[in-house]
Coordinates of C-alpha atoms and ligand atoms in Angstrom, one line a residue:
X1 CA 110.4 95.7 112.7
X2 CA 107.7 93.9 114.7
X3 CA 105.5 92.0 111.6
X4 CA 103.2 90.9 114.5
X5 CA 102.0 94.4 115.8
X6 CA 101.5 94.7 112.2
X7 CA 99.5 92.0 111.6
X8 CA 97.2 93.1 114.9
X9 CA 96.1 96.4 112.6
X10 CA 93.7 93.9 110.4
X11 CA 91.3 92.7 112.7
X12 CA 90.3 88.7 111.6
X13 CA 87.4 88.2 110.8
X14 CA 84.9 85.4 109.4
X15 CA 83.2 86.4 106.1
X16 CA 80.3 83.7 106.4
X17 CA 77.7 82.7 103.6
X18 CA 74.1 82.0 104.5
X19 CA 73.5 78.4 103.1
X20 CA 69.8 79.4 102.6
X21 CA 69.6 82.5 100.5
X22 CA 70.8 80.7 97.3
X23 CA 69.6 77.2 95.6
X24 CA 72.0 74.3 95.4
X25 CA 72.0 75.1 91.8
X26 CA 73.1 79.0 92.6
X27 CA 76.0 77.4 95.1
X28 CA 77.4 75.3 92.0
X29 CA 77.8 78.2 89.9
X30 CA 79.0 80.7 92.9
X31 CA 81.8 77.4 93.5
X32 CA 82.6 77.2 90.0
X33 CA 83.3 81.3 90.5
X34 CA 85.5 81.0 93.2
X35 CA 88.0 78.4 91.4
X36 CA 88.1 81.2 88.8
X37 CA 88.8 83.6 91.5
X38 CA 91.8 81.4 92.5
X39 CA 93.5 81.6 89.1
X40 CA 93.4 85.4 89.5
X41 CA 95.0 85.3 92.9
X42 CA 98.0 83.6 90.7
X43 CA 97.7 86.2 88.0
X44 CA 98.0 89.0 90.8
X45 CA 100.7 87.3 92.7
X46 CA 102.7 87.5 89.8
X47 CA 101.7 91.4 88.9
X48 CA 102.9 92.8 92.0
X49 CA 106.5 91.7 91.8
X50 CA 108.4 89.7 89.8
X51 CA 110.0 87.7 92.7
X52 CA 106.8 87.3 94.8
X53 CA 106.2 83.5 93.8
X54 CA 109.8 81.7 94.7
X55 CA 109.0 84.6 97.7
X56 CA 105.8 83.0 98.6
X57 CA 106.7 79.4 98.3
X58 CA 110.0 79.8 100.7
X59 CA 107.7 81.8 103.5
X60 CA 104.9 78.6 103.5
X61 CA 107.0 76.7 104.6
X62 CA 106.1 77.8 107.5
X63 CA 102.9 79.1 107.5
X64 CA 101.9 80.2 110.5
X65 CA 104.9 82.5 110.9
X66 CA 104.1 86.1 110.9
X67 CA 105.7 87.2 107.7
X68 CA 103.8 84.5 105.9
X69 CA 100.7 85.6 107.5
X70 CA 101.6 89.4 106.4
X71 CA 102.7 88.6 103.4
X72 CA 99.0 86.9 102.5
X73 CA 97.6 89.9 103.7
X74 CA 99.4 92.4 101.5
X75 CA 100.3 89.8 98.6
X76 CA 103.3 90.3 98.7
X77 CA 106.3 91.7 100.8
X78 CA 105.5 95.0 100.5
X79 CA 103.5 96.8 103.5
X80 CA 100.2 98.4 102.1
X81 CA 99.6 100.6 104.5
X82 CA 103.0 101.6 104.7
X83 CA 103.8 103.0 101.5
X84 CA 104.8 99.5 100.5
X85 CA 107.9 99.9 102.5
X86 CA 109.5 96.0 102.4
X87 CA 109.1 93.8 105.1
X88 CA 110.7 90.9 104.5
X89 CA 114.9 90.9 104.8
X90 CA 116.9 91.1 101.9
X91 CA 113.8 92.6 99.8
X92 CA 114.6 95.7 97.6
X93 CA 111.9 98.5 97.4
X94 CA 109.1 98.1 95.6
X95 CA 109.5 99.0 91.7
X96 CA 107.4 101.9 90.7
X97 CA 105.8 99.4 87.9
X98 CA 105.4 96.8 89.7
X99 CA 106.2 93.4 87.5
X100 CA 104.3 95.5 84.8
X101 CA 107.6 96.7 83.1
X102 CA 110.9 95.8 82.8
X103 CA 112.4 95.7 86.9
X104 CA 115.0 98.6 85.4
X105 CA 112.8 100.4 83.3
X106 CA 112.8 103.8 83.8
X107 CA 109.9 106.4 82.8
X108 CA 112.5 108.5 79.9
X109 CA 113.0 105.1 78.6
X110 CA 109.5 104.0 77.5
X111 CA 108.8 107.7 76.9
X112 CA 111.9 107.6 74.3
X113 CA 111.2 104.5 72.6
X114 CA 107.4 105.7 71.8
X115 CA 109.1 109.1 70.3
X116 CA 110.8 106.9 68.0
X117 CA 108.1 103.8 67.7
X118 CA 105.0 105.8 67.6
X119 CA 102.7 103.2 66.2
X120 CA 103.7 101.3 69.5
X121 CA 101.4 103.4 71.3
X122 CA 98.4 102.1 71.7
X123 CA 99.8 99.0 72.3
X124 CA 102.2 100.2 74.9
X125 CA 99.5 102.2 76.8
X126 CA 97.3 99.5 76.9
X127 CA 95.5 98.4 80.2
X128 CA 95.9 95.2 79.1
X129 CA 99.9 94.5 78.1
X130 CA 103.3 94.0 79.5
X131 CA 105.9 95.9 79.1
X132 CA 109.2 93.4 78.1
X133 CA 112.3 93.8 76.9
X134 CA 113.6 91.5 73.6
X135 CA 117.0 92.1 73.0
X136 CA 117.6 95.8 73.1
X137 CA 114.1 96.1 72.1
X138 CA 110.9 96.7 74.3
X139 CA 107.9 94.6 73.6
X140 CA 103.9 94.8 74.7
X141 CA 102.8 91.5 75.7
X142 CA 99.2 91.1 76.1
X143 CA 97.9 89.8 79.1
X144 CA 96.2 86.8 77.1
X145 CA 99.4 85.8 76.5
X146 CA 101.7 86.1 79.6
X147 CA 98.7 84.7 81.8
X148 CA 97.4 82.0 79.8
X149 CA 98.5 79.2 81.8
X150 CA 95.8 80.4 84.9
X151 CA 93.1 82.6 82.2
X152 CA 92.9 79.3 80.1
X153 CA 91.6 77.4 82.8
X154 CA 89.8 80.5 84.7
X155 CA 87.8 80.9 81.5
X156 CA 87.2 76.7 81.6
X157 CA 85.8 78.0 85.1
X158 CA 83.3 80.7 84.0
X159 CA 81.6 78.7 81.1
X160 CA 80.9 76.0 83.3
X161 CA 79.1 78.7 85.8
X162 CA 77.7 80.0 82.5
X163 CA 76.0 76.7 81.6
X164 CA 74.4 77.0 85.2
X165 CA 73.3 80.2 84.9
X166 CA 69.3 80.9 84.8
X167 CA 70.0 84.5 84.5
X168 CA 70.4 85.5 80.5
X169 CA 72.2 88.9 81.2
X170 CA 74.9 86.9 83.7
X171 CA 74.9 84.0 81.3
X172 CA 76.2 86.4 78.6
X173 CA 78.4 88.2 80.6
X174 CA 80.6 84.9 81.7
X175 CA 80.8 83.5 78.6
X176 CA 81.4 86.8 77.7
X177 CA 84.4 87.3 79.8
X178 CA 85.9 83.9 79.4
X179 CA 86.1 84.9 75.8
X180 CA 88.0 87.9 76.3
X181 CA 90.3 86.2 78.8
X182 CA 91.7 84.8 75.4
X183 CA 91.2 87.6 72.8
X184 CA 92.8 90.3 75.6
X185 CA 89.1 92.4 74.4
X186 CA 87.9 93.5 77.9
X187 CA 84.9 96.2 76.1
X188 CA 82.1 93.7 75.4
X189 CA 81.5 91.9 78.3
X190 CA 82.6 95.3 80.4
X191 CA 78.8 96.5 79.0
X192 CA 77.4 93.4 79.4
X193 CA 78.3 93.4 83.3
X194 CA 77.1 97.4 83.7
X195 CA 73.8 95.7 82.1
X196 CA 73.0 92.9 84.5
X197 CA 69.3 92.8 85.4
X198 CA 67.5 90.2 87.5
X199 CA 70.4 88.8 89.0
X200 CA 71.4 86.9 92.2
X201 CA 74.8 86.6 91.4
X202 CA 76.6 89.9 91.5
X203 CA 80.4 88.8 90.1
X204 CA 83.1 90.5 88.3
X205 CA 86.2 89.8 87.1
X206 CA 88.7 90.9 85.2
X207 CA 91.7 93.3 84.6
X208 CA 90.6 96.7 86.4
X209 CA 92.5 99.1 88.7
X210 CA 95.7 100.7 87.7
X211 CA 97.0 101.7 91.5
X212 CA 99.3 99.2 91.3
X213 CA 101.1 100.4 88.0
X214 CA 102.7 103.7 90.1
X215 CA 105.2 104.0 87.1
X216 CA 102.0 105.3 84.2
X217 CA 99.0 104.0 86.2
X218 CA 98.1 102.3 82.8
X219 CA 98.5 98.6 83.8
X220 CA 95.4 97.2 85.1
X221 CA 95.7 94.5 87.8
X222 CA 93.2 91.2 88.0
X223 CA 90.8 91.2 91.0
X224 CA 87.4 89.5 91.3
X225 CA 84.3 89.7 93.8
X226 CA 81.9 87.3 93.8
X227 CA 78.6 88.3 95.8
X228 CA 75.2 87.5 96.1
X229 CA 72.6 90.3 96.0
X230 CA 70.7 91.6 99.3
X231 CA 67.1 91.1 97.8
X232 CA 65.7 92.9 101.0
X233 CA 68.4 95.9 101.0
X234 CA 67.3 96.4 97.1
X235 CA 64.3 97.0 97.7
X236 CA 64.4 99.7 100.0
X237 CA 67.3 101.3 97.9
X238 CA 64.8 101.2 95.1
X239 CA 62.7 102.9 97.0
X240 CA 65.0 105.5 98.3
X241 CA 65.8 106.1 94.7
X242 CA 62.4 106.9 94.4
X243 CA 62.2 109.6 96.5
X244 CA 65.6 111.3 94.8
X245 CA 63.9 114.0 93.1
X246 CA 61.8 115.2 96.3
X247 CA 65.6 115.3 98.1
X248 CA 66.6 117.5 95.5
X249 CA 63.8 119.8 96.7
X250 CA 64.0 119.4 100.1
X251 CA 67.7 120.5 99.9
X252 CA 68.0 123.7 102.2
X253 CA 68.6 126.4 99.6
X254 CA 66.7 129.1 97.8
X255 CA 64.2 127.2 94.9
X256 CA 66.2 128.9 92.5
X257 CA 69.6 127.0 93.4
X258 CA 67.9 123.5 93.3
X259 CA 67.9 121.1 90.5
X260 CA 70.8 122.8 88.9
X261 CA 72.1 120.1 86.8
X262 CA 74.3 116.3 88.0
X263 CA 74.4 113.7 85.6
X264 CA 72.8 110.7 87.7
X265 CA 75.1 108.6 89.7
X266 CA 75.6 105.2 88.8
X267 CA 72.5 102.8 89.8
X268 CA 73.6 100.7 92.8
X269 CA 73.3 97.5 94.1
X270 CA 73.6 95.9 97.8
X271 CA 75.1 92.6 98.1
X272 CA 77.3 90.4 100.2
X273 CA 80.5 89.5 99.5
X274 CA 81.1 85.6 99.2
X275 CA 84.5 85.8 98.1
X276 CA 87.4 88.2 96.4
X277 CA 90.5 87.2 94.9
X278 CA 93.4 89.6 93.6
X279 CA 94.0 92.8 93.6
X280 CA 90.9 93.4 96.0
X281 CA 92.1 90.7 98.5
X282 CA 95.1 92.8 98.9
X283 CA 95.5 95.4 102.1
X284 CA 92.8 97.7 102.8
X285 CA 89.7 96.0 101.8
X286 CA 86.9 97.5 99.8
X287 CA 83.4 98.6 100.8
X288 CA 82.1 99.0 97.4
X289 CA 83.8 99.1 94.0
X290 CA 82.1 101.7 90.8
X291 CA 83.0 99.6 87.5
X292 CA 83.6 99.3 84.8
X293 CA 87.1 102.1 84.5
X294 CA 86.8 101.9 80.5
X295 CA 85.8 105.2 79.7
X296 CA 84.5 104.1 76.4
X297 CA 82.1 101.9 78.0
X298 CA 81.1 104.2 80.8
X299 CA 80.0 107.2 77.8
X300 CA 77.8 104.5 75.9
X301 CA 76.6 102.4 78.9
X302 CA 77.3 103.8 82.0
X303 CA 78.7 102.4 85.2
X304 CA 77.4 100.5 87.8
X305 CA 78.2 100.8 92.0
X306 CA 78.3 97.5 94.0
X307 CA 78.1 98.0 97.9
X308 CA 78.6 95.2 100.2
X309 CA 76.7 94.7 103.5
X310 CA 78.4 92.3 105.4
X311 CA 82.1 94.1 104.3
X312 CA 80.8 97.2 106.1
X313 CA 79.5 95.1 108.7
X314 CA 82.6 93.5 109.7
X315 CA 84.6 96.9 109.9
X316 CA 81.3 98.4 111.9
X317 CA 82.3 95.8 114.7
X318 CA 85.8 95.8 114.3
X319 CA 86.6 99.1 113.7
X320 CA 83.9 101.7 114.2
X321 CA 82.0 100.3 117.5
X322 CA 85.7 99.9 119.2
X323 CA 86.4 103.6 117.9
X324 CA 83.2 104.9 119.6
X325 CA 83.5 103.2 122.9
X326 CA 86.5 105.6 123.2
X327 CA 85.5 109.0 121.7
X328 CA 81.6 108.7 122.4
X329 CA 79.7 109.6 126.0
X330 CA 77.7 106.5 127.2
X331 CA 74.7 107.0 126.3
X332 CA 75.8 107.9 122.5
X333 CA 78.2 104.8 122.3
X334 CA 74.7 103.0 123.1
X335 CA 73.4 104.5 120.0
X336 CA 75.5 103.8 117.7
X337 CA 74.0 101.1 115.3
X338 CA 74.8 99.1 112.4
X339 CA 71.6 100.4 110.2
X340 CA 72.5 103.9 110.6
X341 CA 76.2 103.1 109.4
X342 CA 75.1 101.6 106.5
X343 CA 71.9 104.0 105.6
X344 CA 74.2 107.0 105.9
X345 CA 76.8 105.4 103.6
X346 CA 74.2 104.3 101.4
X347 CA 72.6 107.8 101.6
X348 CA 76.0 109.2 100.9
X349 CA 76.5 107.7 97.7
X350 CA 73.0 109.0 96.4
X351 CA 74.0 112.4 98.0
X352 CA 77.0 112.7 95.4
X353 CA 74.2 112.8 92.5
X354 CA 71.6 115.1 94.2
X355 CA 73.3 118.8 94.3
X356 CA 74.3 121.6 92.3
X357 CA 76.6 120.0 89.1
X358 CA 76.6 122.1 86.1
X359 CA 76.3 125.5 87.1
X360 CA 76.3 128.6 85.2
X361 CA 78.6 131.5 86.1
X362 CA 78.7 135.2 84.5
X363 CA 76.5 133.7 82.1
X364 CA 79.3 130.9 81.8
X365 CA 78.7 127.2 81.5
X366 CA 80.7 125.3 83.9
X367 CA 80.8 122.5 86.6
X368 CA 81.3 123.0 90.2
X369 CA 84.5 120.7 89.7
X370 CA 86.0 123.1 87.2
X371 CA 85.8 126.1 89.4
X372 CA 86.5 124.3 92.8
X373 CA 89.3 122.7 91.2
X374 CA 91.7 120.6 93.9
X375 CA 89.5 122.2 96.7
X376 CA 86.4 120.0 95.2
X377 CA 87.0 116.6 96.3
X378 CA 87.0 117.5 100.1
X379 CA 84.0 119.7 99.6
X380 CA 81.9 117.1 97.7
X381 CA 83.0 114.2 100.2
X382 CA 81.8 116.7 102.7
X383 CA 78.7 117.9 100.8
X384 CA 77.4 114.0 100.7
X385 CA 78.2 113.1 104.4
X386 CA 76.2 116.1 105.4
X387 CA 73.3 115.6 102.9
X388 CA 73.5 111.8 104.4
X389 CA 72.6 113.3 107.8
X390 CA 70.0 115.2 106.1
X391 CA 68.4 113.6 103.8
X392 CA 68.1 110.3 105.9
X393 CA 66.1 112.9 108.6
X394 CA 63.7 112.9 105.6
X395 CA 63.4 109.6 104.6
X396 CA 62.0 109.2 108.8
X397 CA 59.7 111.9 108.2
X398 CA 58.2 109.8 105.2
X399 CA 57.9 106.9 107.1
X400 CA 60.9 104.9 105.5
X401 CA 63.0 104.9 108.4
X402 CA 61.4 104.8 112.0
X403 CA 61.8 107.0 115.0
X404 CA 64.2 105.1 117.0
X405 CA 66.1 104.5 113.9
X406 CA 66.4 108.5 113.7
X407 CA 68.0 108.7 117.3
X408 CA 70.8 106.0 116.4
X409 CA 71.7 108.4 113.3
X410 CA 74.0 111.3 115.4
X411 CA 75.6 109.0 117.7
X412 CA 76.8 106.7 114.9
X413 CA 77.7 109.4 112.1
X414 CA 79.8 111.2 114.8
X415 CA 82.0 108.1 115.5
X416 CA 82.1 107.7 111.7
X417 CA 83.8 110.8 111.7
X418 CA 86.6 109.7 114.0
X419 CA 87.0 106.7 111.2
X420 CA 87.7 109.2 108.8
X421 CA 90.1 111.6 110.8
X422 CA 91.8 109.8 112.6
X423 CA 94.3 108.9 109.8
X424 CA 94.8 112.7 108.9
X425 CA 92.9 115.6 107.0
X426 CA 94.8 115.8 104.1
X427 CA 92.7 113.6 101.9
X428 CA 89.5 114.4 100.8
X429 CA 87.3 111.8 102.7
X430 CA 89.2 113.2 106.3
X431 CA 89.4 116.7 105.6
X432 CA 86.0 116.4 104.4
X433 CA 85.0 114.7 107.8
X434 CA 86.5 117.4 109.9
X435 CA 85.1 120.4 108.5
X436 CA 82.0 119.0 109.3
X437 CA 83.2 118.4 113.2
X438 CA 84.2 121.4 113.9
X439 CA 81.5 123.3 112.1
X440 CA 79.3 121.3 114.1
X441 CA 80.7 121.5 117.2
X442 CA 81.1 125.4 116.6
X443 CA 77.2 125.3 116.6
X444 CA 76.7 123.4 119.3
X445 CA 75.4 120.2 117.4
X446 CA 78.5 118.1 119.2
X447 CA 79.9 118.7 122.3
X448 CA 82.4 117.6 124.4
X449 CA 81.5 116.3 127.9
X450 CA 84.3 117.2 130.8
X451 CA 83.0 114.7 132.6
X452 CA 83.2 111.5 130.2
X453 CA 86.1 113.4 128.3
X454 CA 84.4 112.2 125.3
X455 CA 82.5 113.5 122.7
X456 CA 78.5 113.7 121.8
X457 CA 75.6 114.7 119.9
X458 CA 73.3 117.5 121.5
X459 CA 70.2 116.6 120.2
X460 CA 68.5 119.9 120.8
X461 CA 71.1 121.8 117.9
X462 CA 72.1 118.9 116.0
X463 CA 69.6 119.0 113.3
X464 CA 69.6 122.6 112.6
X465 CA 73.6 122.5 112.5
X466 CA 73.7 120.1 110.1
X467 CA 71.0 121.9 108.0
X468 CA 73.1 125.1 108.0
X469 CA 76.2 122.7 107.2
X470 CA 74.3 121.6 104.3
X471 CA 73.4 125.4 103.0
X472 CA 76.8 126.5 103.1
X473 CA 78.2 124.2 101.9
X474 CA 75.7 123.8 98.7
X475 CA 76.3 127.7 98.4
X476 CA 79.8 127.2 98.1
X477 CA 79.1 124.7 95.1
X478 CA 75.9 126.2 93.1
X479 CA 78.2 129.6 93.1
X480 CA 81.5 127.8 91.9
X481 CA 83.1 129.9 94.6
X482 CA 86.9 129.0 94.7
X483 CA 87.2 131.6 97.4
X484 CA 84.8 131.4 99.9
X485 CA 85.6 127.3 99.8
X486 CA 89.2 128.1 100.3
X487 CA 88.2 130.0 103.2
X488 CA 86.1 127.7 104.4
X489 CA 88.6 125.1 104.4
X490 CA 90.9 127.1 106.5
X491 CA 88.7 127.4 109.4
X492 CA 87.1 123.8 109.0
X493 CA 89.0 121.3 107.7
X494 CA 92.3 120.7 110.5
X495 CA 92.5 118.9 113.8
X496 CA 92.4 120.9 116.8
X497 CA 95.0 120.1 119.8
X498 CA 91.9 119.1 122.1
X499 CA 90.1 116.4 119.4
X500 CA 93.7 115.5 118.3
X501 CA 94.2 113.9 122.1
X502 CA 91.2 111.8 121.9
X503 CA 92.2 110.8 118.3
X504 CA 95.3 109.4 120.4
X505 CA 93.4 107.0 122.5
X506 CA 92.5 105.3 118.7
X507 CA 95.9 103.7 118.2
X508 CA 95.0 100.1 119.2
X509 CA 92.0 100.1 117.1
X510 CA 92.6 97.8 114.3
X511 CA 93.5 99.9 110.9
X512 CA 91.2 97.6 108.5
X513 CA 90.2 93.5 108.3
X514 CA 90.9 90.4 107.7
X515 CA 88.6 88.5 106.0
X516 CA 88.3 84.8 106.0
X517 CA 86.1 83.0 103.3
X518 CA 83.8 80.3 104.7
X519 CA 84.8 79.2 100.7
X520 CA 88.2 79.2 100.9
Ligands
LIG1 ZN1 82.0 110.0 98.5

């Protein structure tokens, strides 16, 4: 097992702040964040496995050693990408529950114990508790209690960044969350961050993803972000939002299949990431994170998306330029720029609200998702990359994007689909990404030059490929039609022998990055 070769799959890179976009005020309360944030990289450490501290302390000992160095990266001995097969010698598998339960706690056995302790329940379930064993009994703990030692002082962390805080919504939501770092109540301050107005300071922190609880998926593990807004970024999202419900009409469809009904998507905000601790430190790093999970909160106040720039920066130069200098003709890799990466993610996130939703069928109120059922995920995911194509074609037309903007768009959305496929087609976000490859390359949009043995965009059918893209695949969902999506699937959504051997040339490209803080 070569740790180093593993290592070379997370490209380094530096995750710098720019000095001059906050006050000196702003920095004192983003530093007083960060030694939070460090308290929750303890908390997390000690989530993923029970013996990942006396682990961690034996392995920095030598610290420049490559199973220290992967072992930072993952946060433990336990290869991310690799279903968290163990790296380290002597180290057992991974327990399903991570240090959430009991080591030897099996699934019949909490299930037993709540057949007979059914008040336990709630408590048990929790996002927020350990599961222990006292005597022949088992126990929650809650998390205010086993993690006091590092919330107690975390919490000393974000009141002093409250008392700094201009910002009355940001002020509330620190002290807010410093509070529930001791009462174990995550709900308040949860609606107080989805309600954040004004703010430069884009942070949260707390107890939310349950991935790492593979046992129930009911344990939430720490993580924080701590970002600073992109003022300039927000302003043309707000006005892109703007122009949502003339995208709705511009969709491709008969009038009569438009505006049929989506909930709006979450509001979003652009911002850079200064630093993360925890659970979103750990292994592939995120682009953008939709909080808060609570449902309860999400019915009364919503949710709210966070995107960071310079995160999808640092993979466009690690990851997707290095991918298109080996899939794309010449004079497409030239194209292929960061602003049309990011506006076609950012345009894919609005796509996901703009669309049929809640559809009627036979008279029959339903949602797309009901009748597509575990076809809709890929068709969605490939409903909003193609809309991204389109709508962004739009946004040129009025003037919000300009012309030479418009001819980086193709270049750079085709090597974005290499991203996604490359890795298989059995998820949603790559089997989405090759039915709309081979569609388009069926219609001529894409081709593949003999002579460069790469791939590229043919400008002359691009545009009208992608528009028919869109109509089908917007039929498939304003008719709920199981079928013809299953079909479509079959013919779209797989790797053909010829694209798989230029997928091959990918394997050096690094998987994800490595970020390193400018803070830390
Ligand atoms: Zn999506």
């Amino acid at each position: 097992m070569d740790i180093t070769k593993k290592i070379e799959k997370f490209a380094p890179v530096d995750i710098e702040v720019d000095r001059s976009l906050a006050t000196e005020k702003e920095w004192e309360l983003i530093e007083e964040l960060v030694k939070a944030s460090h308290y929750i990289d303890e908390i997390f450490l000690r989530q993923v496995y029970d013996k990942n501290v006396e682990l961690r302390e034996r392995l920095r000992k030598d610290s420049t050693s490559p199973e220290f160095i992967f072992f930072t990266i993952n946060q433990g001995p336990f290869d991310r990408i690799d279903d968290n097969r163990p790296f380290i010698k002597g180290v057992p598998p991974k327990p399903e529950g991570a240090n959430f339960y009991p080591t030897d706690l099996k699934k019949e056995e909490f299930e037993d114990w709540l057949k007979t302790h059914p008040s336990d329940r709630g408590q048990f379930e929790s996002n927020f508790t350990n599961i222990e064993r006292d005597g022949d009994k088992l126990i929650a703990v809650p998390y205010s209690k086993t993690y006091e030692e590092w919330l107690t002082p975390a919490a000393g962390h974000l009141r002093k960044a409250a008392v700094l805080a201009n910002n009355v919504s940001l002020k509330k939501y620190l002290i807010g969350r410093a509070d529930a770092f001791v009462s174990n109540d995550y709900f308040q301050s949860d609606a107080d961050w989805v309600r954040l107005s004004d703010h430069t300071i884009e942070v949260v922190v707390g107890p939310y993803e349950v991935y790492e609880d593979a046992l129930f998926g009911y344990k939430a593990a720490f993580e924080s972000f701590v970002t600073y807004v992109d003022k300039a970024e927000s302003k043309r999202l707000a006005k892109v939002v703007g122009f949502i419900p003339e995208l709705e009409q511009h969709l491709p469809v008969e009038d009569n299949f438009k505006g049929i009904g989506r909930s709006p998507e979450s509001p979003i905000t652009v911002s850079n990431l200064i630093y993360s601790a925890g659970d979103s430190k750990a292994g592939i790093q995120t682009l953008a994170f939709n909080l808060p999970n609570d449902e309860r909160v999400r019915r009364e106040y919503g949710s709210k998306k966070v995107m960071m720039k310079n995160v999808h920066h640092a993979k466009f130069e690690k990851i997707l330029k290095p991918i298109a200098s080996l899939v794309l003709n010449p004079r497409d890799f030239e194209r292929v720029e960061f602003e049309a990466f990011f506006s076609h993610t950012l345009l894919h996130e609005i796509s996901h609200g703009i669309g049929p939703g809640e559809i009627q069928i036979c008279g029959k109120d339903t949602t797309v998702g009901r009748e597509l059922k575990e076809l809709y995920a890929t068709i969605e995911e490939c409903k909003a990359d193609t809309l991204a194509v389109y709508n962004n074609m739009y946004l040129v037309e009025k003037g919000l994007y300009s012309k030479s903007f418009a001819e980086t768009l193709g270049a750079t959305y085709l090597a974005g689909i290499f991203r996604s496929i490359r890795f298989g087609v059995s998820r949603a976000h790559g089997g989405g990404n090759a039915i709309q490859f081979n569609y388009l390359l069926e219609k001529g949009g894409i081709i593949f030059d003999k002579k460069t043995n790469c791939f590229g965009i043919n400008e002359g059918a691009f545009l009208s490929a992608i528009k028919d893209l869109a109509h089908d695949i917007l039929m498939i969902e304003a008719c709920g039609d199981y079928k013809a999506a299953s079909k479509f699937m079959e013919k779209y959504s797989n790797v053909k022998p010829e694209t798989q051997k230029v997928i091959d040339r990918l394997k050096g490209v690094p998987v994800d990055i490595r970020p390193k803080y400018a803070f830390e």
